[in-house]
mmCIF file of C-alpha atoms in Angstrom:
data_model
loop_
_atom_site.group_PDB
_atom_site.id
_atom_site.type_symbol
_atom_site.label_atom_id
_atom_site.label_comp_id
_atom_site.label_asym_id
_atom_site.label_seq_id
_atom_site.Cartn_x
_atom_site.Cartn_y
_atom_site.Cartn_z
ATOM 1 C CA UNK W 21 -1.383 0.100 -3.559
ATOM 2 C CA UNK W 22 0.572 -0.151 -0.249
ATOM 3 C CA UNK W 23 3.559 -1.807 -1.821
ATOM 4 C CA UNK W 24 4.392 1.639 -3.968
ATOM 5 C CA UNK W 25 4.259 3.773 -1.344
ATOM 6 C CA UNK W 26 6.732 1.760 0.349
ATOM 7 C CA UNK W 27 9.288 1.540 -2.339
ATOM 8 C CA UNK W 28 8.859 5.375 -2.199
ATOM 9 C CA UNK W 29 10.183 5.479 1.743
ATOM 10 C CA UNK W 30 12.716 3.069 0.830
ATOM 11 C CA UNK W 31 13.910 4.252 -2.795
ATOM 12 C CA UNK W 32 16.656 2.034 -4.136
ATOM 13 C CA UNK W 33 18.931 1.901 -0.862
ATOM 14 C CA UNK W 34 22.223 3.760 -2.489
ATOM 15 C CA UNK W 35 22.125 6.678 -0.033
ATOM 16 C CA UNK W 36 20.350 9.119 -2.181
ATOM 17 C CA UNK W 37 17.705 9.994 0.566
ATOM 18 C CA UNK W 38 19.198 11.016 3.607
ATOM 19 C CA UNK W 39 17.622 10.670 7.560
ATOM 20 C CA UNK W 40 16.354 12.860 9.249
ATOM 21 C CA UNK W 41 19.128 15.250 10.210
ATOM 22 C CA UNK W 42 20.711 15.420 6.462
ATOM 23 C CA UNK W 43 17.805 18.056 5.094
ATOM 24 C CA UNK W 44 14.250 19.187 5.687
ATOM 25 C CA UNK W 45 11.663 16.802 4.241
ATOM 26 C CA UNK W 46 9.370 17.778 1.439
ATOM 27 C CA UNK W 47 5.885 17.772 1.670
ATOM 28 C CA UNK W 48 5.484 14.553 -0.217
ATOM 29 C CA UNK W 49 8.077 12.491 1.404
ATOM 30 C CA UNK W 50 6.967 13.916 4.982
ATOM 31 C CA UNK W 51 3.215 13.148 4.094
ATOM 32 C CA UNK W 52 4.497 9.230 3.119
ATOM 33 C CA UNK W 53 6.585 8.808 6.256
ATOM 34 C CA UNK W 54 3.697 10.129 8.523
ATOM 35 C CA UNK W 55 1.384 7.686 7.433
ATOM 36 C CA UNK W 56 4.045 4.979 8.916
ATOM 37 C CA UNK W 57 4.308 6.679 11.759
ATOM 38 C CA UNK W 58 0.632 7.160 12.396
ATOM 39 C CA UNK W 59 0.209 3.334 12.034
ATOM 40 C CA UNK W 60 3.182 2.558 14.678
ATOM 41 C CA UNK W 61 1.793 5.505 17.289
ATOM 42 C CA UNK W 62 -0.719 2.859 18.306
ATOM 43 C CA UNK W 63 0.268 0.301 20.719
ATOM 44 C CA UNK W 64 -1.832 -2.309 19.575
ATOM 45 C CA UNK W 65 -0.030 -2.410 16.150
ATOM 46 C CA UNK W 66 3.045 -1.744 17.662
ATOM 47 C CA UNK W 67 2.966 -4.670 19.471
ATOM 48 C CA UNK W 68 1.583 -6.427 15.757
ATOM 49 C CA UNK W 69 4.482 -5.537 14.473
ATOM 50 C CA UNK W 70 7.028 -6.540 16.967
ATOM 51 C CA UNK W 71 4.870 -10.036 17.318
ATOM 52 C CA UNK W 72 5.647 -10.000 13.628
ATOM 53 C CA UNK W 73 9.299 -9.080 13.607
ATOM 54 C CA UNK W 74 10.292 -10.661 16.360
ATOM 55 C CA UNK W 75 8.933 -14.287 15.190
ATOM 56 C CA UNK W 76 11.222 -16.928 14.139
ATOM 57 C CA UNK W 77 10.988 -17.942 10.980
ATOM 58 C CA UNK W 78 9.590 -14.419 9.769
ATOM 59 C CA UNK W 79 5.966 -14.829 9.361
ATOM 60 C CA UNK W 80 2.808 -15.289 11.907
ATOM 61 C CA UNK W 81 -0.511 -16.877 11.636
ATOM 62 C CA UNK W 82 -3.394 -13.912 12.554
ATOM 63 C CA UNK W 83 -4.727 -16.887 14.666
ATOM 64 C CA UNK W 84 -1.946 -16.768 16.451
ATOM 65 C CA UNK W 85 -1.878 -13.115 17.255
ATOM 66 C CA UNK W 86 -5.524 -12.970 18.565
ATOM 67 C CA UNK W 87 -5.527 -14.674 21.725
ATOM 68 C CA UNK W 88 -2.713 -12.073 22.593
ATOM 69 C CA UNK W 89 -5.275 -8.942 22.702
ATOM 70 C CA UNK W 90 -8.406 -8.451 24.597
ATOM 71 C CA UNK W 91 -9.818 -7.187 21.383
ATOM 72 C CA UNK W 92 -11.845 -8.657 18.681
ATOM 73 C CA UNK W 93 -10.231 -10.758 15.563
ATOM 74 C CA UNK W 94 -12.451 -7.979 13.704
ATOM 75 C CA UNK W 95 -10.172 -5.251 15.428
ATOM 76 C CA UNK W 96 -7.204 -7.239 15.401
ATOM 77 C CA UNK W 97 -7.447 -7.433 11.698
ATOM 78 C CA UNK W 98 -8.181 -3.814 11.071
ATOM 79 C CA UNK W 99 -4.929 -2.943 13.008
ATOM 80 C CA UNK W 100 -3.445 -5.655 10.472
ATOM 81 C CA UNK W 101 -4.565 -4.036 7.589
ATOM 82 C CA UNK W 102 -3.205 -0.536 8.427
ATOM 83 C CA UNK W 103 0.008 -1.720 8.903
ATOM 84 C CA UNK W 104 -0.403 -2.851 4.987
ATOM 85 C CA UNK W 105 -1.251 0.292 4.364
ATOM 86 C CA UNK W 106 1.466 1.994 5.547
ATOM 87 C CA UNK W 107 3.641 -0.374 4.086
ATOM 88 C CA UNK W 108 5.223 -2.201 6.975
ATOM 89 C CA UNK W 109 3.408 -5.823 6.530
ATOM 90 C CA UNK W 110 2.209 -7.404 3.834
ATOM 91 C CA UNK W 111 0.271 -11.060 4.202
ATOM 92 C CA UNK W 112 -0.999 -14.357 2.283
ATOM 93 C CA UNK W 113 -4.191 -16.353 2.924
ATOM 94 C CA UNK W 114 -3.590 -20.422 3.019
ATOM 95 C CA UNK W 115 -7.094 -22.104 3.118
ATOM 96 C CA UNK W 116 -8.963 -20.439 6.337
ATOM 97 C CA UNK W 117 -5.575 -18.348 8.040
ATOM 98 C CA UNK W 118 -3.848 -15.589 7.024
ATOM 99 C CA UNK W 119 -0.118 -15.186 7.434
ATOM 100 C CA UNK W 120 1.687 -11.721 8.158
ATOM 101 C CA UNK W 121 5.376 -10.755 7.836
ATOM 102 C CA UNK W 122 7.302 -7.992 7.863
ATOM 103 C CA UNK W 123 8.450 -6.255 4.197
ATOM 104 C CA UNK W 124 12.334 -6.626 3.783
ATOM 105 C CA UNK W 125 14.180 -4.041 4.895
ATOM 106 C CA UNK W 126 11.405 -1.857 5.842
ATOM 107 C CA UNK W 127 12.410 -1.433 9.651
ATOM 108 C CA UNK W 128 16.423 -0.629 8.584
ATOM 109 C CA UNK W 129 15.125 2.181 6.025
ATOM 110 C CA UNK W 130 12.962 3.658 8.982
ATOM 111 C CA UNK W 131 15.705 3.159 11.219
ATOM 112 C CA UNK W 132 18.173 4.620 8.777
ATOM 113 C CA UNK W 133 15.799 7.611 8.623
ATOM 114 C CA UNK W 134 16.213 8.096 12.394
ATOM 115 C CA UNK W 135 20.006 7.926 12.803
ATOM 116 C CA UNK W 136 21.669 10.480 12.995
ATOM 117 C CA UNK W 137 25.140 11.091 12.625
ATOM 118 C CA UNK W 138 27.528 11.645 15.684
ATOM 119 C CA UNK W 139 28.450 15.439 14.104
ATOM 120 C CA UNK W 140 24.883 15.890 13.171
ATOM 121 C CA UNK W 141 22.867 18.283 15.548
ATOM 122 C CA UNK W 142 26.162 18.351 17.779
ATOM 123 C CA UNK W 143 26.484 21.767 19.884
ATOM 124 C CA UNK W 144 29.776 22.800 20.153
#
């Protein structure tokens, strides 16, 4: 399920897995983190997600995220569902919609990853 491979990126947020410049991935953790990156190298569910992130209150109706595509609400939700996947949404039917938000803390452990520090990589 999505939501496991997500608490794997994340761990328990007490520092024990570094970003990117603190050590060389291992295959596992490198194999997990490409899969999110896969799903946000489209711009289609980039823009999902930042319709998602961005939205006041935290969560968006699919209904309202179609008319903002010239795509299908087929496609749409296909780009919806691997964002799930990689563990960056997660969503809740209510009667005939479905509503999409964005797992806590998900984008500050992937932004976490990215930092680096202002000594690391520095060329003297």
């Amino acid at each position: 399920m999505s939501k496991q491979e997500l608490e794997v990126l994340g761990q328990d947020g007490d520092g024990c897995c570094g970003g990117l410049a603190v050590a060389p991935l291992g295959d596992e953790r490198a194999a997990e983190l490409a899969k999110v990156f896969k799903a946000l190298g489209d711009p289609v569910r980039l823009r999902l997600l930042s319709m998602i992130a961005s939205r006041e209150g935290g969560e968006v109706c699919v209904c309202e995220m179609t008319p903002a595509f010239d795509l299908s609400q087929p496609t749409i939700s296909h780009h919806l569902k691997l964002l799930r996947q990689a563990g960056l949404i997660d969503c809740e039917r209510r009667g005939t919609w479905v509503y999409y938000w964005v797992l806590p803390g998900v984008l500050d452990r992937l932004a976490a990853f990215l930092t680096t520090s202002q000594t690391a990589g520095a060329v003297a």
